[in-house]
mmCIF file of C-alpha atoms in Angstrom:
data_model
loop_
_atom_site.group_PDB
_atom_site.id
_atom_site.type_symbol
_atom_site.label_atom_id
_atom_site.label_comp_id
_atom_site.label_asym_id
_atom_site.label_seq_id
_atom_site.Cartn_x
_atom_site.Cartn_y
_atom_site.Cartn_z
ATOM 1 C CA MET A 22 -48.764 -9.066 0.433
ATOM 2 C CA THR A 23 -51.903 -7.081 0.891
ATOM 3 C CA MET A 24 -50.047 -4.800 3.278
ATOM 4 C CA PRO A 25 -47.565 -2.476 1.595
ATOM 5 C CA ALA A 26 -43.993 -2.690 2.831
ATOM 6 C CA GLU A 27 -43.237 -0.794 6.012
ATOM 7 C CA ARG A 28 -46.366 1.332 5.777
ATOM 8 C CA PRO A 29 -46.607 1.621 9.605
ATOM 9 C CA ASP A 30 -43.525 3.827 9.766
ATOM 10 C CA ALA A 31 -44.529 6.327 7.107
ATOM 11 C CA SER A 32 -44.454 9.022 9.778
ATOM 12 C CA ASP A 33 -41.228 7.556 11.030
ATOM 13 C CA ALA A 34 -39.639 8.452 7.684
ATOM 14 C CA GLN A 35 -40.355 12.110 8.351
ATOM 15 C CA LEU A 36 -38.786 11.885 11.738
ATOM 16 C CA LYS A 37 -35.785 9.798 11.108
ATOM 17 C CA LYS A 38 -33.800 12.126 8.912
ATOM 18 C CA GLY A 39 -33.934 15.091 11.244
ATOM 19 C CA VAL A 40 -35.494 14.794 14.642
ATOM 20 C CA LEU A 41 -34.322 11.288 15.476
ATOM 21 C CA GLU A 42 -30.781 12.004 14.385
ATOM 22 C CA MET A 43 -30.822 15.125 16.555
ATOM 23 C CA CYS A 44 -32.034 13.075 19.539
ATOM 24 C CA VAL A 45 -29.425 10.374 18.993
ATOM 25 C CA LEU A 46 -26.612 12.933 18.678
ATOM 26 C CA ASN A 47 -27.784 14.640 21.833
ATOM 27 C CA MET A 48 -27.905 11.314 23.661
ATOM 28 C CA ILE A 49 -24.295 10.442 22.876
ATOM 29 C CA ARG A 50 -23.047 13.967 23.583
ATOM 30 C CA ALA A 51 -22.399 13.707 27.299
ATOM 31 C CA GLU A 52 -20.598 10.367 27.449
ATOM 32 C CA PRO A 53 -19.962 7.241 25.350
ATOM 33 C CA THR A 54 -23.297 5.418 25.254
ATOM 34 C CA TYR A 55 -23.964 1.829 24.411
ATOM 35 C CA GLY A 56 -26.056 1.330 21.253
ATOM 36 C CA TYR A 57 -28.712 -0.700 23.035
ATOM 37 C CA ASP A 58 -29.294 2.090 25.558
ATOM 38 C CA VAL A 59 -29.665 4.667 22.789
ATOM 39 C CA MET A 60 -32.219 2.458 21.031
ATOM 40 C CA LYS A 61 -34.149 1.829 24.226
ATOM 41 C CA ASN A 62 -34.230 5.500 25.225
ATOM 42 C CA ILE A 63 -35.430 6.648 21.806
ATOM 43 C CA LYS A 64 -38.148 4.011 21.923
ATOM 44 C CA LEU A 65 -39.229 5.423 25.269
ATOM 45 C CA TYR A 66 -39.928 8.840 23.727
ATOM 46 C CA PHE A 67 -40.985 7.692 20.243
ATOM 47 C CA PRO A 68 -42.773 4.354 20.682
ATOM 48 C CA GLU A 69 -44.042 4.396 17.094
ATOM 49 C CA VAL A 70 -40.555 4.512 15.615
ATOM 50 C CA ASN A 71 -39.394 1.347 13.906
ATOM 51 C CA GLU A 72 -36.800 -0.395 16.064
ATOM 52 C CA SER A 73 -34.270 -0.735 13.283
ATOM 53 C CA THR A 74 -34.325 3.003 12.538
ATOM 54 C CA VAL A 75 -32.147 3.994 15.479
ATOM 55 C CA TYR A 76 -29.615 1.287 14.705
ATOM 56 C CA VAL A 77 -29.419 2.522 11.136
ATOM 57 C CA ILE A 78 -28.910 6.112 12.349
ATOM 58 C CA LEU A 79 -26.079 4.971 14.624
ATOM 59 C CA ARG A 80 -24.416 3.158 11.720
ATOM 60 C CA ARG A 81 -24.833 6.185 9.508
ATOM 61 C CA LEU A 82 -23.396 8.565 12.104
ATOM 62 C CA HIS A 83 -20.433 6.246 12.522
ATOM 63 C CA GLY A 84 -20.022 6.042 8.749
ATOM 64 C CA ASP A 85 -20.125 9.790 8.069
ATOM 65 C CA GLY A 86 -17.957 10.740 11.037
ATOM 66 C CA GLY A 87 -20.686 12.200 13.274
ATOM 67 C CA ALA A 88 -19.966 9.603 15.949
ATOM 68 C CA GLU A 89 -16.956 7.576 16.952
ATOM 69 C CA VAL A 90 -17.090 4.056 18.248
ATOM 70 C CA THR A 91 -15.145 2.684 21.185
ATOM 71 C CA VAL A 92 -15.056 -1.084 21.337
ATOM 72 C CA LYS A 93 -14.876 -2.628 24.786
ATOM 73 C CA ASP A 94 -14.683 -6.303 25.547
ATOM 74 C CA GLY A 95 -18.020 -7.785 26.538
ATOM 75 C CA SER A 96 -17.986 -10.111 29.521
ATOM 76 C CA GLY A 97 -17.688 -13.397 27.641
ATOM 77 C CA GLY A 98 -19.857 -12.149 24.765
ATOM 78 C CA PRO A 99 -19.021 -10.167 21.643
ATOM 79 C CA PRO A 100 -17.197 -6.840 22.066
ATOM 80 C CA ARG A 101 -19.514 -3.923 22.792
ATOM 81 C CA LYS A 102 -19.620 -0.713 20.829
ATOM 82 C CA TYR A 103 -19.988 2.595 22.626
ATOM 83 C CA TYR A 104 -20.904 5.638 20.576
ATOM 84 C CA LYS A 105 -19.623 9.125 21.286
ATOM 85 C CA ILE A 106 -20.210 12.343 19.402
ATOM 86 C CA THR A 107 -17.329 13.883 17.396
ATOM 87 C CA GLU A 108 -16.600 17.500 16.478
ATOM 88 C CA ALA A 109 -18.413 16.978 13.164
ATOM 89 C CA GLY A 110 -21.316 15.420 15.066
ATOM 90 C CA LEU A 111 -21.525 18.465 17.341
ATOM 91 C CA ARG A 112 -21.775 20.713 14.284
ATOM 92 C CA GLN A 113 -24.533 18.466 12.885
ATOM 93 C CA LEU A 114 -26.347 18.647 16.207
ATOM 94 C CA ALA A 115 -26.124 22.442 16.298
ATOM 95 C CA SER A 116 -27.482 22.635 12.762
ATOM 96 C CA HIS A 117 -30.356 20.249 13.598
ATOM 97 C CA ILE A 118 -31.292 22.251 16.685
ATOM 98 C CA ALA A 119 -31.243 25.522 14.710
ATOM 99 C CA SER A 120 -33.567 24.040 12.034
ATOM 100 C CA TRP A 121 -35.868 22.622 14.641
ATOM 101 C CA ARG A 122 -36.089 26.012 16.384
ATOM 102 C CA ARG A 123 -37.058 27.662 13.109
ATOM 103 C CA VAL A 124 -39.813 25.082 12.576
ATOM 104 C CA ASN A 125 -40.991 25.537 16.148
ATOM 105 C CA GLU A 126 -41.127 29.313 15.849
ATOM 106 C CA ALA A 127 -43.118 29.033 12.621
ATOM 107 C CA LEU A 128 -45.563 26.663 14.300
ATOM 108 C CA GLU A 129 -45.924 29.019 17.264
ATOM 109 C CA LYS A 130 -46.704 31.907 14.932
ATOM 110 C CA MET A 131 -49.334 29.824 13.184
ATOM 111 C CA GLY A 132 -50.855 28.929 16.538
ATOM 112 C CA ILE A 133 -50.321 25.230 15.983
ATOM 113 C CA ASN A 134 -48.357 24.667 19.173
ATOM 114 C CA GLN A 135 -51.227 25.948 21.296
ATOM 115 C CA ASP A 136 -53.651 23.853 23.270
ATOM 116 C CA VAL A 137 -55.435 21.443 20.931
ATOM 117 C CA SER A 138 -57.930 19.963 23.402
ATOM 118 C CA ASP A 139 -60.861 21.825 21.790
ATOM 119 C CA ILE A 140 -60.129 20.595 18.217
ATOM 120 C CA MET B 9 -38.931 -14.762 19.563
ATOM 121 C CA THR B 10 -35.943 -16.482 21.109
ATOM 122 C CA ARG B 11 -32.438 -15.062 20.721
ATOM 123 C CA ARG B 12 -31.405 -18.043 18.611
ATOM 124 C CA LEU B 13 -34.314 -17.597 16.219
ATOM 125 C CA PHE B 14 -33.793 -13.821 16.044
ATOM 126 C CA ILE B 15 -30.108 -14.175 15.119
ATOM 127 C CA LYS B 16 -30.900 -17.002 12.689
ATOM 128 C CA ARG B 17 -33.513 -14.877 10.914
ATOM 129 C CA LEU B 18 -31.232 -11.841 10.905
ATOM 130 C CA ARG B 19 -28.356 -13.870 9.434
ATOM 131 C CA PHE B 20 -30.661 -15.232 6.734
ATOM 132 C CA ALA B 21 -32.194 -11.795 6.060
ATOM 133 C CA LEU B 22 -28.733 -10.297 5.443
ATOM 134 C CA ARG B 23 -27.875 -12.941 2.847
ATOM 135 C CA GLY B 24 -27.443 -11.900 -0.733
ATOM 136 C CA GLY B 25 -27.019 -8.212 0.076
ATOM 137 C CA PHE B 26 -24.022 -7.810 2.358
ATOM 138 C CA SER B 27 -20.448 -9.038 2.489
ATOM 139 C CA LYS B 28 -19.505 -11.588 5.125
ATOM 140 C CA ASN B 29 -17.733 -8.904 7.152
ATOM 141 C CA GLU B 30 -20.712 -6.546 7.054
ATOM 142 C CA SER B 31 -23.086 -9.314 8.104
ATOM 143 C CA ARG B 32 -20.756 -10.388 10.891
ATOM 144 C CA ASP B 33 -20.581 -6.804 12.100
ATOM 145 C CA VAL B 34 -24.380 -6.416 12.254
ATOM 146 C CA ILE B 35 -24.883 -9.816 13.888
ATOM 147 C CA SER B 36 -22.180 -9.081 16.432
ATOM 148 C CA ASP B 37 -23.941 -5.774 17.269
ATOM 149 C CA TYR B 38 -27.239 -7.560 17.820
ATOM 150 C CA GLU B 39 -25.619 -10.331 19.867
ATOM 151 C CA GLY B 40 -24.222 -7.513 21.996
ATOM 152 C CA PHE B 41 -27.686 -5.911 22.332
ATOM 153 C CA PHE B 42 -29.050 -9.199 23.646
ATOM 154 C CA ASP B 43 -26.226 -9.428 26.202
ATOM 155 C CA GLN B 44 -26.876 -5.863 27.302
ATOM 156 C CA GLY B 45 -30.607 -6.570 27.543
ATOM 157 C CA TYR B 46 -29.939 -9.604 29.748
ATOM 158 C CA SER B 47 -27.675 -7.608 32.037
ATOM 159 C CA ASN B 48 -30.518 -5.071 32.370
ATOM 160 C CA GLY B 49 -32.673 -7.947 33.627
ATOM 161 C CA ALA B 50 -34.836 -8.431 30.503
ATOM 162 C CA GLY B 51 -35.716 -11.859 29.107
ATOM 163 C CA GLU B 52 -34.923 -12.907 25.540
ATOM 164 C CA ASP B 53 -38.510 -12.389 24.362
ATOM 165 C CA THR B 54 -38.537 -8.844 25.747
ATOM 166 C CA VAL B 55 -35.169 -7.983 24.203
ATOM 167 C CA SER B 56 -36.083 -9.381 20.787
ATOM 168 C CA ALA B 57 -39.338 -7.390 20.885
ATOM 169 C CA GLU B 58 -37.321 -4.264 21.686
ATOM 170 C CA LEU B 59 -34.913 -4.895 18.849
ATOM 171 C CA GLY B 60 -37.657 -5.278 16.254
ATOM 172 C CA ASP B 61 -38.057 -7.442 13.210
ATOM 173 C CA PRO B 62 -34.844 -8.919 11.698
ATOM 174 C CA VAL B 63 -36.272 -8.578 8.175
ATOM 175 C CA SER B 64 -37.018 -4.899 8.684
ATOM 176 C CA ILE B 65 -33.510 -4.403 10.132
ATOM 177 C CA ALA B 66 -31.826 -5.955 7.083
ATOM 178 C CA LEU B 67 -34.008 -3.960 4.665
ATOM 179 C CA SER B 68 -33.402 -0.665 6.528
ATOM 180 C CA ILE B 69 -29.630 -1.148 6.588
ATOM 181 C CA ALA B 70 -29.588 -1.986 2.878
ATOM 182 C CA ARG B 71 -31.761 1.014 2.002
ATOM 183 C CA GLU B 72 -29.605 3.342 4.078
ATOM 184 C CA ALA B 73 -26.475 2.024 2.335
ATOM 185 C CA GLY B 74 -28.151 2.523 -1.062
ATOM 186 C CA LYS B 75 -28.019 -1.197 -1.753
ATOM 187 C CA ALA B 76 -30.583 -3.484 -3.345
ATOM 188 C CA PRO B 77 -32.713 -5.337 -0.781
ATOM 189 C CA PRO B 78 -30.993 -8.561 0.317
ATOM 190 C CA ILE B 79 -32.511 -11.694 -1.218
ATOM 191 C CA GLY B 80 -32.700 -13.392 2.193
ATOM 192 C CA ALA B 81 -34.788 -10.532 3.612
ATOM 193 C CA LEU B 82 -37.128 -10.611 0.616
ATOM 194 C CA LEU B 83 -37.594 -14.354 0.916
ATOM 195 C CA LEU B 84 -38.497 -13.976 4.589
ATOM 196 C CA LYS B 85 -40.708 -10.935 3.982
ATOM 197 C CA TYR B 86 -42.652 -12.680 1.245
ATOM 198 C CA GLN B 87 -42.611 -16.041 2.962
ATOM 199 C CA HIS B 88 -46.061 -16.895 1.626
ATOM 200 C CA VAL B 89 -44.765 -16.626 -1.938
ATOM 201 C CA THR B 90 -41.903 -18.935 -1.017
ATOM 202 C CA SER B 91 -44.420 -21.327 0.513
ATOM 203 C CA LEU B 92 -46.524 -21.085 -2.623
ATOM 204 C CA LEU B 93 -43.472 -22.027 -4.638
ATOM 205 C CA ILE B 94 -42.808 -25.096 -2.488
ATOM 206 C CA GLY B 95 -46.474 -26.053 -2.595
ATOM 207 C CA ALA B 96 -46.701 -25.564 -6.349
ATOM 208 C CA ALA B 97 -43.528 -27.570 -6.915
ATOM 209 C CA LEU B 98 -44.953 -30.390 -4.802
ATOM 210 C CA PHE B 99 -48.209 -30.111 -6.700
ATOM 211 C CA GLY B 100 -46.456 -30.270 -10.076
ATOM 212 C CA PHE B 101 -44.315 -33.157 -8.961
ATOM 213 C CA ALA B 102 -47.383 -35.006 -7.736
ATOM 214 C CA LEU B 103 -49.059 -34.516 -11.099
ATOM 215 C CA LEU B 104 -45.994 -35.988 -12.765
ATOM 216 C CA LEU B 105 -46.084 -38.961 -10.442
ATOM 217 C CA PHE B 106 -49.736 -39.351 -11.325
ATOM 218 C CA TYR B 107 -48.619 -40.081 -14.872
ATOM 219 C CA ALA B 108 -45.789 -42.274 -13.662
ATOM 220 C CA GLY B 109 -48.579 -44.252 -12.036
ATOM 221 C CA PHE B 110 -49.755 -45.283 -15.475
ATOM 222 C CA TRP B 111 -46.428 -46.949 -16.215
ATOM 223 C CA LEU B 112 -45.998 -48.380 -12.763
ATOM 224 C CA THR B 113 -49.446 -49.925 -12.864
ATOM 225 C CA PHE B 114 -47.929 -53.081 -14.317
ATOM 226 C CA TRP B 115 -45.780 -53.529 -11.223
ATOM 227 C CA ILE B 116 -47.677 -51.988 -8.335
ATOM 228 C CA ASP B 117 -51.213 -50.942 -7.660
ATOM 229 C CA GLY B 118 -51.678 -47.791 -9.702
ATOM 230 C CA LEU B 119 -54.767 -46.738 -7.781
ATOM 231 C CA THR B 120 -52.899 -46.574 -4.471
ATOM 232 C CA LEU B 121 -50.109 -44.612 -6.101
ATOM 233 C CA ASN B 122 -52.546 -42.164 -7.686
ATOM 234 C CA ILE B 123 -54.321 -41.533 -4.393
ATOM 235 C CA ILE B 124 -50.983 -40.906 -2.686
ATOM 236 C CA CYS B 125 -50.051 -38.485 -5.476
ATOM 237 C CA LEU B 126 -53.257 -36.531 -5.242
ATOM 238 C CA LEU B 127 -53.065 -36.373 -1.460
ATOM 239 C CA MET B 128 -49.556 -35.056 -1.949
ATOM 240 C CA ALA B 129 -50.862 -32.479 -4.405
ATOM 241 C CA ASP B 130 -53.439 -31.380 -1.865
ATOM 242 C CA ALA B 131 -50.777 -31.209 0.839
ATOM 243 C CA GLY B 132 -48.806 -29.018 -1.581
ATOM 244 C CA LEU B 133 -51.713 -26.625 -1.890
ATOM 245 C CA LEU B 134 -52.217 -26.522 1.862
ATOM 246 C CA ILE B 135 -48.526 -25.753 2.375
ATOM 247 C CA ALA B 136 -48.868 -22.967 -0.159
ATOM 248 C CA LEU B 137 -51.905 -21.562 1.615
ATOM 249 C CA ARG B 138 -50.657 -22.032 5.181
ATOM 250 C CA PRO B 139 -49.352 -18.491 5.771
ATOM 251 C CA ARG B 140 -52.640 -17.115 4.488
ATOM 252 C CA LEU B 141 -54.700 -19.502 6.593
ATOM 253 C CA THR B 142 -52.841 -18.576 9.748
ATOM 254 C CA ALA B 143 -52.817 -14.821 9.110
ATOM 255 C CA PRO B 144 -54.845 -12.866 11.662
ATOM 256 C CA ASP B 145 -57.091 -11.293 9.021
ATOM 257 C CA ALA B 146 -57.724 -14.525 7.122
ATOM 258 C CA LYS B 147 -60.893 -15.734 8.836
ATOM 259 C CA ARG B 148 -63.222 -14.883 5.962
ATOM 260 C CA ASP B 149 -60.913 -16.423 3.380
ATOM 261 C CA THR B 150 -60.275 -19.521 5.447
ATOM 262 C CA ARG B 151 -63.805 -20.930 5.114
ATOM 263 C CA GLY B 152 -63.776 -20.592 1.323
ATOM 264 C CA LEU B 153 -60.334 -22.074 1.128
ATOM 265 C CA ILE B 154 -61.103 -25.055 3.272
ATOM 266 C CA ALA B 155 -64.308 -25.676 1.283
ATOM 267 C CA SER B 156 -62.470 -25.401 -2.045
ATOM 268 C CA ASN B 157 -59.760 -27.675 -0.786
ATOM 269 C CA ALA B 158 -62.267 -30.231 0.424
ATOM 270 C CA VAL B 159 -63.930 -30.184 -3.011
ATOM 271 C CA LEU B 160 -60.539 -30.587 -4.652
ATOM 272 C CA LEU B 161 -59.628 -33.509 -2.459
ATOM 273 C CA ALA B 162 -63.003 -35.204 -2.921
ATOM 274 C CA LEU B 163 -62.818 -34.760 -6.671
ATOM 275 C CA SER B 164 -59.254 -36.044 -6.741
ATOM 276 C CA VAL B 165 -60.146 -39.188 -4.868
ATOM 277 C CA PHE B 166 -63.248 -39.637 -7.027
ATOM 278 C CA CYS B 167 -61.140 -39.326 -10.197
ATOM 279 C CA CYS B 168 -58.678 -41.851 -8.840
ATOM 280 C CA VAL B 169 -61.307 -44.376 -7.924
ATOM 281 C CA PHE B 170 -63.381 -43.943 -11.051
ATOM 282 C CA PHE B 171 -60.579 -43.720 -13.555
ATOM 283 C CA SER B 172 -58.033 -45.797 -11.731
ATOM 284 C CA ASN B 173 -55.497 -47.694 -13.773
ATOM 285 C CA LYS B 174 -57.062 -50.915 -12.618
ATOM 286 C CA ALA B 175 -60.451 -49.801 -13.896
ATOM 287 C CA SER B 176 -58.841 -48.655 -17.136
ATOM 288 C CA ILE B 177 -57.216 -52.036 -17.607
ATOM 289 C CA ASP B 178 -60.446 -53.872 -16.828
ATOM 290 C CA LEU B 179 -62.199 -51.710 -19.395
ATOM 291 C CA ALA B 180 -59.361 -52.273 -21.852
ATOM 292 C CA VAL B 181 -59.642 -56.044 -21.406
ATOM 293 C CA TRP B 182 -63.383 -55.787 -21.954
ATOM 294 C CA PHE B 183 -62.762 -53.645 -25.046
ATOM 295 C CA VAL B 184 -60.102 -55.990 -26.479
ATOM 296 C CA ASP B 185 -62.506 -58.909 -26.105
ATOM 297 C CA ARG B 186 -65.092 -57.085 -28.210
ATOM 298 C CA TYR B 187 -62.844 -55.246 -30.664
ATOM 299 C CA PRO B 188 -59.537 -57.070 -31.025
ATOM 300 C CA ASP B 189 -58.227 -54.546 -33.594
ATOM 301 C CA PRO B 190 -55.069 -52.697 -32.304
ATOM 302 C CA PHE B 191 -56.227 -49.498 -33.991
ATOM 303 C CA PHE B 192 -59.440 -49.342 -31.944
ATOM 304 C CA LEU B 193 -57.531 -50.329 -28.826
ATOM 305 C CA GLY B 194 -55.203 -47.382 -29.401
ATOM 306 C CA ILE B 195 -58.156 -45.001 -29.730
ATOM 307 C CA PHE B 196 -59.725 -46.430 -26.584
ATOM 308 C CA ILE B 197 -56.584 -46.064 -24.451
ATOM 309 C CA ASN B 198 -56.045 -42.562 -25.752
ATOM 310 C CA GLY B 199 -59.654 -41.694 -24.945
ATOM 311 C CA VAL B 200 -59.319 -42.939 -21.371
ATOM 312 C CA SER B 201 -56.096 -40.987 -20.995
ATOM 313 C CA GLN B 202 -57.822 -37.802 -22.210
ATOM 314 C CA ILE B 203 -60.638 -38.251 -19.688
ATOM 315 C CA ARG B 204 -58.119 -38.738 -16.912
ATOM 316 C CA LEU B 205 -56.215 -35.681 -18.049
ATOM 317 C CA LEU B 206 -59.440 -33.683 -18.010
ATOM 318 C CA CYS B 207 -60.168 -34.833 -14.458
ATOM 319 C CA VAL B 208 -56.701 -33.896 -13.248
ATOM 320 C CA LEU B 209 -56.961 -30.505 -14.944
ATOM 321 C CA THR B 210 -60.372 -29.904 -13.356
ATOM 322 C CA ALA B 211 -59.026 -30.818 -9.946
ATOM 323 C CA ALA B 212 -55.978 -28.608 -10.461
ATOM 324 C CA GLY B 213 -58.221 -25.821 -11.734
ATOM 325 C CA ILE B 214 -60.390 -25.909 -8.605
ATOM 326 C CA GLY B 215 -57.305 -25.838 -6.416
ATOM 327 C CA LEU B 216 -55.801 -22.942 -8.323
ATOM 328 C CA HIS B 217 -59.116 -21.119 -8.319
ATOM 329 C CA ALA B 218 -59.140 -21.443 -4.532
ATOM 330 C CA VAL B 219 -55.732 -19.808 -4.422
ATOM 331 C CA ILE B 220 -56.751 -16.986 -6.740
ATOM 332 C CA ALA B 221 -60.081 -16.374 -5.010
ATOM 333 C CA ALA B 222 -58.604 -16.294 -1.550
ATOM 334 C CA TRP B 223 -55.475 -14.267 -2.137
ATOM 335 C CA ARG B 224 -56.192 -10.657 -2.798
ATOM 336 C CA GLY B 225 -52.571 -9.655 -3.353
ATOM 337 C CA LYS B 226 -51.507 -9.066 -6.927
ATOM 338 C CA ALA B 227 -48.252 -10.974 -6.598
ATOM 339 C CA GLU B 228 -50.039 -14.168 -5.666
ATOM 340 C CA ARG B 229 -52.430 -13.761 -8.555
ATOM 341 C CA ILE B 230 -49.592 -13.314 -11.024
ATOM 342 C CA LEU B 231 -47.624 -16.171 -9.527
ATOM 343 C CA THR B 232 -50.656 -18.417 -9.497
ATOM 344 C CA ALA B 233 -51.423 -17.550 -13.101
ATOM 345 C CA LEU B 234 -47.820 -18.311 -14.012
ATOM 346 C CA HIS B 235 -48.035 -21.665 -12.289
ATOM 347 C CA ALA B 236 -51.386 -22.420 -13.906
ATOM 348 C CA LEU B 237 -49.836 -21.707 -17.304
ATOM 349 C CA GLY B 238 -46.834 -23.807 -16.343
ATOM 350 C CA PHE B 239 -49.062 -26.709 -15.319
ATOM 351 C CA CYS B 240 -51.002 -26.591 -18.562
ATOM 352 C CA ALA B 241 -47.869 -26.538 -20.683
ATOM 353 C CA TYR B 242 -46.402 -29.223 -18.525
ATOM 354 C CA LEU B 243 -49.415 -31.502 -18.790
ATOM 355 C CA GLU B 244 -49.534 -30.976 -22.521
ATOM 356 C CA VAL B 245 -45.913 -32.059 -22.810
ATOM 357 C CA VAL B 246 -46.510 -35.064 -20.590
ATOM 358 C CA ALA B 247 -49.601 -36.051 -22.545
ATOM 359 C CA ASN B 248 -47.695 -35.826 -25.815
ATOM 360 C CA MET B 249 -44.802 -37.743 -24.397
ATOM 361 C CA TRP B 250 -47.190 -40.419 -23.251
ATOM 362 C CA ARG B 251 -48.491 -40.892 -26.756
ATOM 363 C CA THR B 252 -45.110 -40.973 -28.456
ATOM 364 C CA LEU B 253 -42.818 -42.599 -25.939
ATOM 365 C CA ASP B 254 -42.983 -46.262 -25.127
ATOM 366 C CA ILE B 255 -39.702 -46.940 -23.365
ATOM 367 C CA PRO B 256 -39.963 -46.603 -19.582
ATOM 368 C CA GLU B 257 -36.213 -45.761 -19.154
ATOM 369 C CA ASN B 258 -36.678 -42.642 -21.262
ATOM 370 C CA TYR B 259 -39.731 -41.769 -19.278
ATOM 371 C CA TYR B 260 -37.788 -41.660 -16.010
ATOM 372 C CA ARG B 261 -35.116 -39.457 -17.574
ATOM 373 C CA PHE B 262 -37.868 -37.187 -18.794
ATOM 374 C CA LEU B 263 -39.430 -37.187 -15.335
ATOM 375 C CA ALA B 264 -36.166 -36.172 -13.623
ATOM 376 C CA LEU B 265 -35.303 -33.495 -16.179
ATOM 377 C CA ASN B 266 -38.762 -31.957 -16.097
ATOM 378 C CA THR B 267 -38.880 -31.863 -12.336
ATOM 379 C CA VAL B 268 -35.560 -30.000 -12.220
ATOM 380 C CA VAL B 269 -36.627 -27.595 -14.981
ATOM 381 C CA TYR B 270 -39.966 -26.962 -13.323
ATOM 382 C CA VAL B 271 -38.599 -26.316 -9.828
ATOM 383 C CA VAL B 272 -35.719 -24.109 -11.045
ATOM 384 C CA GLY B 273 -38.044 -22.217 -13.397
ATOM 385 C CA ALA B 274 -40.599 -21.637 -10.651
ATOM 386 C CA ALA B 275 -37.868 -20.479 -8.239
ATOM 387 C CA LEU B 276 -36.515 -17.953 -10.753
ATOM 388 C CA ALA B 277 -40.009 -16.699 -11.559
ATOM 389 C CA ALA B 278 -40.744 -16.238 -7.848
ATOM 390 C CA LEU B 279 -37.481 -14.351 -7.221
ATOM 391 C CA VAL B 280 -38.030 -11.991 -10.159
ATOM 392 C CA LEU B 281 -41.611 -11.424 -9.066
ATOM 393 C CA ILE B 282 -40.640 -10.771 -5.450
ATOM 394 C CA ARG B 283 -38.075 -8.181 -6.531
ATOM 395 C CA LEU B 284 -40.574 -6.442 -8.814
ATOM 396 C CA VAL B 285 -43.258 -6.347 -6.126
ATOM 397 C CA TYR B 286 -40.817 -5.023 -3.530
ATOM 398 C CA LYS B 287 -39.679 -2.221 -5.835
ATOM 399 C CA LYS B 288 -43.266 -1.296 -6.627
ATOM 400 C CA GLU B 289 -44.240 -1.232 -2.951
ATOM 401 C CA ALA B 290 -41.174 0.814 -2.040
ATOM 402 C CA ARG B 291 -42.041 3.333 -4.775
ATOM 403 C CA ALA B 292 -45.666 3.523 -3.591
ATOM 404 C CA ASN B 293 -44.462 4.146 -0.024
ATOM 405 C CA ASP B 294 -42.075 6.862 -1.146
ATOM 406 C CA ASN B 295 -44.921 8.563 -2.999
ATOM 407 C CA ALA B 296 -47.197 8.243 0.048
ATOM 408 C CA ARG B 297 -44.571 10.038 2.092
#
């Protein structure tokens, strides 16, 4: 118990509310995507993110109407859930992207997005 | 981690926080993830590594849903506290048996029984310390623990041999020959019992000190202190009972009742403590963010 609970994903907490949700919404925008593939893809771009975070985001999106779930029979296994963005989800995505742009512009103005190799 | 173990841990971690339907839903999702992983050509170890820690999954889902952390997840997360509980219960039970040895000495060899009990007590401590001993950062603590444990074991065996029931009886016979007055005999037996009690307490104290010295976490310290207090109270009760009770049937009833009370009490204390520690850690993390 010397290690505080879930300390490794302190930065993950910052990401998961906004950026990760935006990425997940964008990923399920084009076509219904299987949950496992979403999780794996996010992990590819954000290796430090806790594995359960993406699953929780998917559940939340399904719960608040940002994503709809299509259940297809698995071959012999449990039925598989495919996630697809809804109208409400598209609005959420647009809002996320707008906020992210504002942050990005502010960072650009502050010179933070420039080359950092000499720091 | 194998798929079977992953699902087993996840199912346990969801206990005490989610309805059956909710748990089934989550487990079914994760079963599906394994199937999908296999069809992508990954092995079960790879997939379970990709999916993360079942305990963390259960805690994240509960937090997101605004629920209290599931008891199953907390028990798995603080497995060392659970182990400490089992170890301490074994230790307490062994101490009780140690006293049962006094009564049983008329039927079987009390010395053998006492040695078995103290070995059991030591095994209890080792079980309690196992997660700490096997932790990757435990090398420094391990040496001290093993040394303390060796001292405890040596002292236990020494106490058994030196103050064995057989030796006590031999001494008592010698004493009765010299001073045949029942009053003096009573004082003598009581004196021997106090010395034995002191030895057991010393041995228990060294063991508990090892736990306290080695475990830096506050929860373990509190839990250990609670158990130490429990042991003292317990031994006091047993010692009193020994003086006042002379019917073995009552003794066995007392033994059974006390064991149940002790184990249930320790379990409740551990659960309350685990919940408190989790809340405190969660608050500290929120502040850090």
